[in-house]
PDB file of C-alpha atoms in Angstrom:
ATOM      1  CA  GLU A   1      20.935   3.032   3.346  1.00 84.00           C
ATOM      2  CA  HIS A   2      19.154   5.916   1.649  1.00 84.00           C
ATOM      3  CA  ILE A   3      16.740   3.612  -0.186  1.00 87.00           C
ATOM      4  CA  ALA A   4      16.009   1.593   2.953  1.00 88.00           C
ATOM      5  CA  MET A   5      15.327   4.800   4.872  1.00 90.00           C
ATOM      6  CA  THR A   6      13.075   6.121   2.095  1.00 90.00           C
ATOM      7  CA  HIS A   7      11.080   2.905   1.737  1.00 92.00           C
ATOM      8  CA  SER A   8      10.639   2.612   5.497  1.00 93.00           C
ATOM      9  CA  ARG A   9       9.419   6.224   5.684  1.00 93.00           C
ATOM     10  CA  VAL A  10       6.959   5.672   2.823  1.00 95.00           C
ATOM     11  CA  LEU A  11       5.551   2.572   4.513  1.00 96.00           C
ATOM     12  CA  ASP A  12       5.097   4.487   7.773  1.00 96.00           C
ATOM     13  CA  PHE A  13       3.334   7.245   5.853  1.00 96.00           C
ATOM     14  CA  THR A  14       1.125   4.683   4.082  1.00 97.00           C
ATOM     15  CA  LYS A  15       0.157   3.043   7.353  1.00 97.00           C
ATOM     16  CA  THR A  16      -0.906   6.390   8.847  1.00 97.00           C
ATOM     17  CA  CYS A  17      -2.615   7.735   5.731  1.00 97.00           C
ATOM     18  CA  PHE A  18      -4.485   4.502   5.027  1.00 98.00           C
ATOM     19  CA  PHE A  19      -5.802   4.475   8.589  1.00 97.00           C
ATOM     20  CA  GLN A  20      -6.896   8.126   8.287  1.00 97.00           C
ATOM     21  CA  ILE A  21      -8.746   7.489   5.011  1.00 98.00           C
ATOM     22  CA  THR A  22     -10.608   4.416   6.221  1.00 97.00           C
ATOM     23  CA  ASP A  23     -11.314   5.864   9.661  1.00 97.00           C
ATOM     24  CA  GLY A  24     -12.530   9.109   8.097  1.00 97.00           C
ATOM     25  CA  LEU A  25     -14.886   7.165   5.853  1.00 97.00           C
ATOM     26  CA  MET A  26     -16.276   4.886   8.547  1.00 96.00           C
ATOM     27  CA  LYS A  27     -16.672   7.709  11.099  1.00 96.00           C
ATOM     28  CA  GLU A  28     -17.745  10.349   8.542  1.00 96.00           C
ATOM     29  CA  ASN A  29     -14.871  12.604   9.596  1.00 97.00           C
ATOM     30  CA  VAL A  30     -14.316  15.001   6.706  1.00 97.00           C
ATOM     31  CA  LYS A  31     -11.424  16.792   8.462  1.00 97.00           C
ATOM     32  CA  LEU A  32      -9.503  13.530   8.724  1.00 97.00           C
ATOM     33  CA  LEU A  33     -10.112  12.800   5.047  1.00 97.00           C
ATOM     34  CA  ARG A  34      -8.953  16.265   4.004  1.00 97.00           C
ATOM     35  CA  LYS A  35      -5.837  15.846   6.119  1.00 96.00           C
ATOM     36  CA  ALA A  36      -5.099  12.549   4.387  1.00 96.00           C
ATOM     37  CA  SER A  37      -5.686  14.089   0.960  1.00 96.00           C
ATOM     38  CA  ASN A  38      -3.281  16.953   1.696  1.00 96.00           C
ATOM     39  CA  SER A  39      -0.632  14.601   3.051  1.00 96.00           C
ATOM     40  CA  ILE A  40      -0.802  12.500  -0.138  1.00 96.00           C
ATOM     41  CA  ARG A  41      -0.143  15.618  -2.221  1.00 94.00           C
ATOM     42  CA  ASP A  42       2.846  16.520  -0.039  1.00 95.00           C
ATOM     43  CA  GLU A  43       4.175  12.958  -0.093  1.00 93.00           C
ATOM     44  CA  LYS A  44       4.235  12.928  -3.899  1.00 90.00           C
ATOM     45  CA  ALA A  45       6.601  15.925  -3.849  1.00 90.00           C
ATOM     46  CA  VAL A  46       8.831  14.420  -1.147  1.00 91.00           C
ATOM     47  CA  TRP A  47       9.012  11.102  -2.997  1.00 89.00           C
ATOM     48  CA  LEU A  48      10.004  12.814  -6.247  1.00 87.00           C
ATOM     49  CA  LYS A  49      12.966  14.506  -4.551  1.00 88.00           C
ATOM     50  CA  SER A  50      14.049  11.253  -2.901  1.00 86.00           C
ATOM     51  CA  ARG A  51      13.817   9.430  -6.206  1.00 86.00           C
ATOM     52  CA  GLN A  52      16.045  11.976  -7.913  1.00 85.00           C
ATOM     53  CA  LYS A  53      18.716  11.436  -5.247  1.00 85.00           C
ATOM     54  CA  GLU A  54      18.480   7.674  -5.667  1.00 86.00           C
ATOM     55  CA  ILE A  55      18.959   7.889  -9.434  1.00 86.00           C
ATOM     56  CA  VAL A  56      22.080  10.015  -8.926  1.00 87.00           C
ATOM     57  CA  GLY A  57      23.335   7.452  -6.422  1.00 85.00           C
ATOM     58  CA  MET A  58      22.819   4.578  -8.859  1.00 84.00           C
ATOM     59  CA  ARG A  59      25.016   6.405 -11.382  1.00 83.00           C
ATOM     60  CA  MET A  60      27.841   6.617  -8.864  1.00 85.00           C
ATOM     61  CA  ILE A  61      28.114   2.979  -7.742  1.00 83.00           C
ATOM     62  CA  ASP A  62      30.102   0.267  -9.514  1.00 86.00           C
ATOM     63  CA  TYR A  63      28.803  -0.217 -13.073  1.00 83.00           C
ATOM     64  CA  TYR A  64      28.364  -3.992 -12.800  1.00 84.00           C
ATOM     65  CA  ASP A  65      26.605  -3.689  -9.451  1.00 84.00           C
ATOM     66  CA  ALA A  66      24.290  -1.105 -10.995  1.00 82.00           C
ATOM     67  CA  VAL A  67      23.464  -3.442 -13.882  1.00 86.00           C
ATOM     68  CA  LYS A  68      22.656  -6.323 -11.512  1.00 86.00           C
ATOM     69  CA  LYS A  69      20.501  -4.197  -9.224  1.00 89.00           C
ATOM     70  CA  ASN A  70      18.861  -2.039 -11.888  1.00 90.00           C
ATOM     71  CA  THR A  71      15.660  -4.116 -12.243  1.00 90.00           C
ATOM     72  CA  TRP A  72      15.039  -4.270  -8.495  1.00 92.00           C
ATOM     73  CA  PHE A  73      15.864  -0.580  -8.096  1.00 91.00           C
ATOM     74  CA  HIS A  74      13.193   0.448 -10.592  1.00 91.00           C
ATOM     75  CA  LEU A  75      10.660  -2.116  -9.380  1.00 93.00           C
ATOM     76  CA  GLY A  76      11.004  -0.720  -5.865  1.00 92.00           C
ATOM     77  CA  GLY A  77      10.582   2.841  -7.109  1.00 92.00           C
ATOM     78  CA  ASN A  78       7.564   1.955  -9.230  1.00 94.00           C
ATOM     79  CA  SER A  79       6.006   0.163  -6.264  1.00 95.00           C
ATOM     80  CA  VAL A  80       6.329   3.241  -4.056  1.00 94.00           C
ATOM     81  CA  THR A  81       4.763   5.398  -6.782  1.00 94.00           C
ATOM     82  CA  GLN A  82       1.901   2.925  -7.137  1.00 96.00           C
ATOM     83  CA  ILE A  83       1.303   2.926  -3.367  1.00 96.00           C
ATOM     84  CA  VAL A  84       0.997   6.722  -3.306  1.00 95.00           C
ATOM     85  CA  TYR A  85      -1.427   6.769  -6.248  1.00 95.00           C
ATOM     86  CA  CYS A  86      -3.396   3.901  -4.718  1.00 96.00           C
ATOM     87  CA  LEU A  87      -3.933   5.996  -1.600  1.00 97.00           C
ATOM     88  CA  LYS A  88      -5.123   8.884  -3.776  1.00 96.00           C
ATOM     89  CA  ARG A  89      -7.556   6.648  -5.674  1.00 96.00           C
ATOM     90  CA  MET A  90      -8.958   5.554  -2.324  1.00 97.00           C
ATOM     91  CA  SER A  91      -8.979   8.995  -0.730  1.00 97.00           C
ATOM     92  CA  ASP A  92     -10.717  11.023  -3.446  1.00 97.00           C
ATOM     93  CA  PRO A  93     -14.057   9.143  -3.601  1.00 97.00           C
ATOM     94  CA  CYS A  94     -14.170   8.800   0.198  1.00 97.00           C
ATOM     95  CA  LEU A  95     -13.658  12.537   0.667  1.00 97.00           C
ATOM     96  CA  GLU A  96     -16.263  13.360  -1.981  1.00 96.00           C
ATOM     97  CA  HIS A  97     -18.776  10.986  -0.380  1.00 96.00           C
ATOM     98  CA  VAL A  98     -18.398  12.301   3.174  1.00 96.00           C
ATOM     99  CA  ASP A  99     -18.026  15.950   2.131  1.00 96.00           C
ATOM    100  CA  ASN A 100     -21.356  15.777   0.283  1.00 95.00           C
ATOM    101  CA  ASN A 101     -23.118  14.233   3.306  1.00 93.00           C
ATOM    102  CA  PHE A 102     -24.167  11.113   1.454  1.00 93.00           C
ATOM    103  CA  ASN A 103     -25.467   8.159   3.460  1.00 92.00           C
ATOM    104  CA  PRO A 104     -22.832   6.601   5.750  1.00 93.00           C
ATOM    105  CA  LEU A 105     -21.440   3.123   5.222  1.00 92.00           C
ATOM    106  CA  PRO A 106     -23.773   0.449   6.629  1.00 91.00           C
ATOM    107  CA  LYS A 107     -22.699  -1.057   9.941  1.00 93.00           C
ATOM    108  CA  THR A 108     -22.413  -4.457   8.254  1.00 92.00           C
ATOM    109  CA  PHE A 109     -19.730  -3.074   5.925  1.00 94.00           C
ATOM    110  CA  ILE A 110     -17.862  -1.437   8.801  1.00 95.00           C
ATOM    111  CA  LYS A 111     -17.950  -4.585  10.927  1.00 95.00           C
ATOM    112  CA  GLU A 112     -16.726  -6.650   7.991  1.00 95.00           C
ATOM    113  CA  TYR A 113     -13.946  -4.300   6.905  1.00 96.00           C
ATOM    114  CA  THR A 114     -12.471  -3.043  10.202  1.00 96.00           C
ATOM    115  CA  PRO A 115     -10.568  -6.241  11.157  1.00 96.00           C
ATOM    116  CA  ILE A 116      -9.063  -6.454   7.670  1.00 96.00           C
ATOM    117  CA  ARG A 117      -8.108  -2.771   7.758  1.00 96.00           C
ATOM    118  CA  ASP A 118      -6.331  -3.281  11.074  1.00 97.00           C
ATOM    119  CA  GLU A 119      -4.411  -6.286   9.724  1.00 97.00           C
ATOM    120  CA  VAL A 120      -3.263  -4.320   6.680  1.00 97.00           C
ATOM    121  CA  VAL A 121      -2.064  -1.474   8.921  1.00 97.00           C
ATOM    122  CA  GLU A 122      -0.147  -3.992  11.032  1.00 97.00           C
ATOM    123  CA  MET A 123       1.360  -5.550   7.907  1.00 97.00           C
ATOM    124  CA  PHE A 124       2.713  -2.191   6.743  1.00 97.00           C
ATOM    125  CA  GLU A 125       4.117  -1.553  10.210  1.00 97.00           C
ATOM    126  CA  LYS A 126       5.960  -4.890  10.169  1.00 96.00           C
ATOM    127  CA  ALA A 127       7.308  -4.233   6.675  1.00 96.00           C
ATOM    128  CA  SER A 128       8.620  -0.818   7.705  1.00 96.00           C
ATOM    129  CA  GLU A 129      10.431  -2.283  10.713  1.00 96.00           C
ATOM    130  CA  VAL A 130      11.945  -5.106   8.644  1.00 95.00           C
ATOM    131  CA  ILE A 131      13.360  -2.676   6.085  1.00 94.00           C
ATOM    132  CA  GLN A 132      14.492  -0.154   8.671  1.00 93.00           C
ATOM    133  CA  ASN A 133      16.357  -2.840  10.649  1.00 93.00           C
ATOM    134  CA  HIS A 134      17.674  -4.587   7.498  1.00 91.00           C
ATOM    135  CA  GLU A 135      16.072  -7.874   8.594  1.00 92.00           C
ATOM    136  CA  TYR A 136      15.563  -9.046   5.010  1.00 90.00           C
ATOM    137  CA  GLU A 137      15.448 -12.719   5.993  1.00 91.00           C
ATOM    138  CA  GLN A 138      11.978 -12.018   7.435  1.00 93.00           C
ATOM    139  CA  ILE A 139      10.555 -10.836   4.131  1.00 94.00           C
ATOM    140  CA  ASP A 140       9.456 -14.300   2.966  1.00 94.00           C
ATOM    141  CA  ALA A 141       7.051 -14.531   5.913  1.00 94.00           C
ATOM    142  CA  LEU A 142       5.605 -11.124   5.028  1.00 95.00           C
ATOM    143  CA  LEU A 143       5.199 -12.202   1.395  1.00 95.00           C
ATOM    144  CA  VAL A 144       3.121 -15.169   2.519  1.00 95.00           C
ATOM    145  CA  GLU A 145       1.065 -12.940   4.831  1.00 94.00           C
ATOM    146  CA  GLY A 146       0.499 -10.450   2.024  1.00 94.00           C
ATOM    147  CA  ASN A 147      -0.549 -13.184  -0.385  1.00 94.00           C
ATOM    148  CA  ASP A 148      -3.085 -14.484   2.121  1.00 96.00           C
ATOM    149  CA  MET A 149      -4.454 -10.964   2.613  1.00 95.00           C
ATOM    150  CA  LYS A 150      -4.813 -10.514  -1.149  1.00 93.00           C
ATOM    151  CA  SER A 151      -6.783 -13.751  -1.402  1.00 94.00           C
ATOM    152  CA  ARG A 152      -9.102 -12.801   1.441  1.00 95.00           C
ATOM    153  CA  LEU A 153      -9.776  -9.367  -0.007  1.00 95.00           C
ATOM    154  CA  SER A 154     -10.374 -10.845  -3.449  1.00 94.00           C
ATOM    155  CA  ALA A 155     -12.914 -13.307  -2.053  1.00 94.00           C
ATOM    156  CA  LEU A 156     -14.663 -10.564  -0.090  1.00 93.00           C
ATOM    157  CA  ARG A 157     -14.744  -8.274  -3.115  1.00 92.00           C
ATOM    158  CA  HIS A 158     -16.243 -10.965  -5.354  1.00 92.00           C
ATOM    159  CA  ARG A 159     -18.835 -11.764  -2.699  1.00 90.00           C
ATOM    160  CA  ARG A 160     -19.826  -8.110  -2.519  1.00 88.00           C
ATOM    161  CA  GLU A 161     -19.986  -7.852  -6.299  1.00 88.00           C
ATOM    162  CA  ASN A 162     -22.534 -10.673  -6.275  1.00 86.00           C
ATOM    163  CA  THR A 163     -24.719  -8.838  -3.756  1.00 82.00           C
ATOM    164  CA  LEU A 164     -24.735  -5.450  -5.508  1.00 79.00           C
ATOM    165  CA  ASN A 165     -28.016  -3.643  -4.903  1.00 67.00           C
ATOM    166  CA  LYS A 166     -29.516  -6.695  -3.158  1.00 71.00           C
ATOM    167  CA  GLU A 167     -29.229  -5.596   0.485  1.00 69.00           C
ATOM    168  CA  GLY A 168     -31.237  -2.389   0.292  1.00 69.00           C
ATOM    169  CA  ASN A 169     -28.152  -0.147   0.031  1.00 72.00           C
ATOM    170  CA  SER A 170     -27.780   2.541  -2.596  1.00 85.00           C
ATOM    171  CA  ILE A 171     -25.617   1.656  -5.585  1.00 88.00           C
ATOM    172  CA  ARG A 172     -23.373   4.573  -4.593  1.00 91.00           C
ATOM    173  CA  LEU A 173     -22.567   2.977  -1.240  1.00 91.00           C
ATOM    174  CA  ASP A 174     -21.973  -0.438  -2.790  1.00 92.00           C
ATOM    175  CA  LEU A 175     -19.574   0.998  -5.369  1.00 93.00           C
ATOM    176  CA  LEU A 176     -17.724   3.079  -2.786  1.00 95.00           C
ATOM    177  CA  TYR A 177     -17.195   0.029  -0.596  1.00 95.00           C
ATOM    178  CA  LEU A 178     -16.083  -2.054  -3.573  1.00 95.00           C
ATOM    179  CA  ASN A 179     -13.572   0.628  -4.535  1.00 96.00           C
ATOM    180  CA  THR A 180     -12.235   0.655  -0.974  1.00 96.00           C
ATOM    181  CA  LEU A 181     -11.841  -3.130  -1.015  1.00 96.00           C
ATOM    182  CA  GLN A 182     -10.172  -3.102  -4.413  1.00 96.00           C
ATOM    183  CA  GLU A 183      -7.643  -0.416  -3.475  1.00 97.00           C
ATOM    184  CA  THR A 184      -6.923  -2.162  -0.171  1.00 97.00           C
ATOM    185  CA  GLN A 185      -6.179  -5.322  -2.144  1.00 96.00           C
ATOM    186  CA  GLU A 186      -3.958  -3.312  -4.481  1.00 96.00           C
ATOM    187  CA  LEU A 187      -2.048  -1.918  -1.494  1.00 96.00           C
ATOM    188  CA  ALA A 188      -1.375  -5.436  -0.208  1.00 96.00           C
ATOM    189  CA  SER A 189      -0.265  -6.563  -3.658  1.00 96.00           C
ATOM    190  CA  THR A 190       2.039  -3.583  -4.229  1.00 96.00           C
ATOM    191  CA  LEU A 191       3.575  -3.997  -0.781  1.00 97.00           C
ATOM    192  CA  ARG A 192       4.624  -7.507  -1.826  1.00 96.00           C
ATOM    193  CA  HIS A 193       6.276  -6.122  -4.968  1.00 95.00           C
ATOM    194  CA  LEU A 194       8.145  -3.559  -2.884  1.00 96.00           C
ATOM    195  CA  LEU A 195       9.312  -6.146  -0.350  1.00 96.00           C
ATOM    196  CA  ARG A 196      10.522  -8.470  -3.081  1.00 94.00           C
ATOM    197  CA  ALA A 197      12.415  -5.658  -4.808  1.00 93.00           C
ATOM    198  CA  THR A 198      13.928  -4.475  -1.521  1.00 92.00           C
ATOM    199  CA  LYS A 199      15.167  -7.945  -0.683  1.00 91.00           C
ATOM    200  CA  ARG A 200      16.702  -8.487  -4.117  1.00 91.00           C
ATOM    201  CA  PHE A 201      18.229  -5.017  -4.232  1.00 90.00           C
ATOM    202  CA  ASN A 202      19.960  -5.536  -0.892  1.00 84.00           C
ATOM    203  CA  SER A 203      20.984  -9.144  -1.451  1.00 75.00           C
ATOM    204  CA  GLN A 204      24.555 -10.211  -2.062  1.00 64.00           C
ATOM    205  CA  GLU A 205      24.330 -12.763  -4.863  1.00 53.00           C
ATOM    206  CA  ASP A 206      22.286 -15.664  -3.399  1.00 46.00           C
ATOM    207  CA  GLU A 207      22.515 -14.600   0.234  1.00 47.00           C
ATOM    208  CA  PHE A 208      18.739 -14.199   0.303  1.00 46.00           C
ATOM    209  CA  PRO A 209      17.170 -16.751  -2.106  1.00 50.00           C
ATOM    210  CA  LEU A 210      13.616 -15.542  -2.651  1.00 48.00           C
ATOM    211  CA  MET A 211      10.746 -17.897  -1.938  1.00 47.00           C
ATOM    212  CA  ASP A 212       8.566 -18.510  -4.954  1.00 48.00           C
ATOM    213  CA  VAL A 213       5.106 -17.351  -3.885  1.00 47.00           C
ATOM    214  CA  ASP A 214       2.369 -17.253  -6.512  1.00 49.00           C
ATOM    215  CA  GLU A 215       1.151 -13.814  -7.480  1.00 44.00           C
TER     216      GLU A 215
END
């Protein structure tokens, strides 16, 4: 129950923070970006305390259950840590760019990225609700959705890499947008790891056989 509550809270935080970072970048809102940066710092401290409680809890459950669930316990924890650091890697260059009044993102980038951003936000919202309500049988569908999002972001990123400095934009803008795409893809990928670990951690033997979806 504690782990489900923690993971659901982290996913809600990620959804909000990710939206603030991307919205702050696209709308050149430095206050929103600073707010996101501060919330990431605070979240790291909150997550550390939650993790310490979870480790104590793992030491108190049945030994054989702990052995069986150990891999999924640590994979889930590592996934949450990676999500938080992914947000930081996205936030820092966006804040630096807007705070220094560099040229804004081109409208073509914004138009291209906004629908994907909204889908990623929705995906995190669904994942949070699934974990909060213990509806683990729905995770396979989210894994497929996340895999499709990864593929789309990968294709978009490769397409943008091939057009570097060919559309009249500064190399700084191109690299900032590529970093945003890459970290968005990493968020989608890490969410899949977290969902898989959550499902396995909460499963009773083969109650929830996990669909084999290519990484």
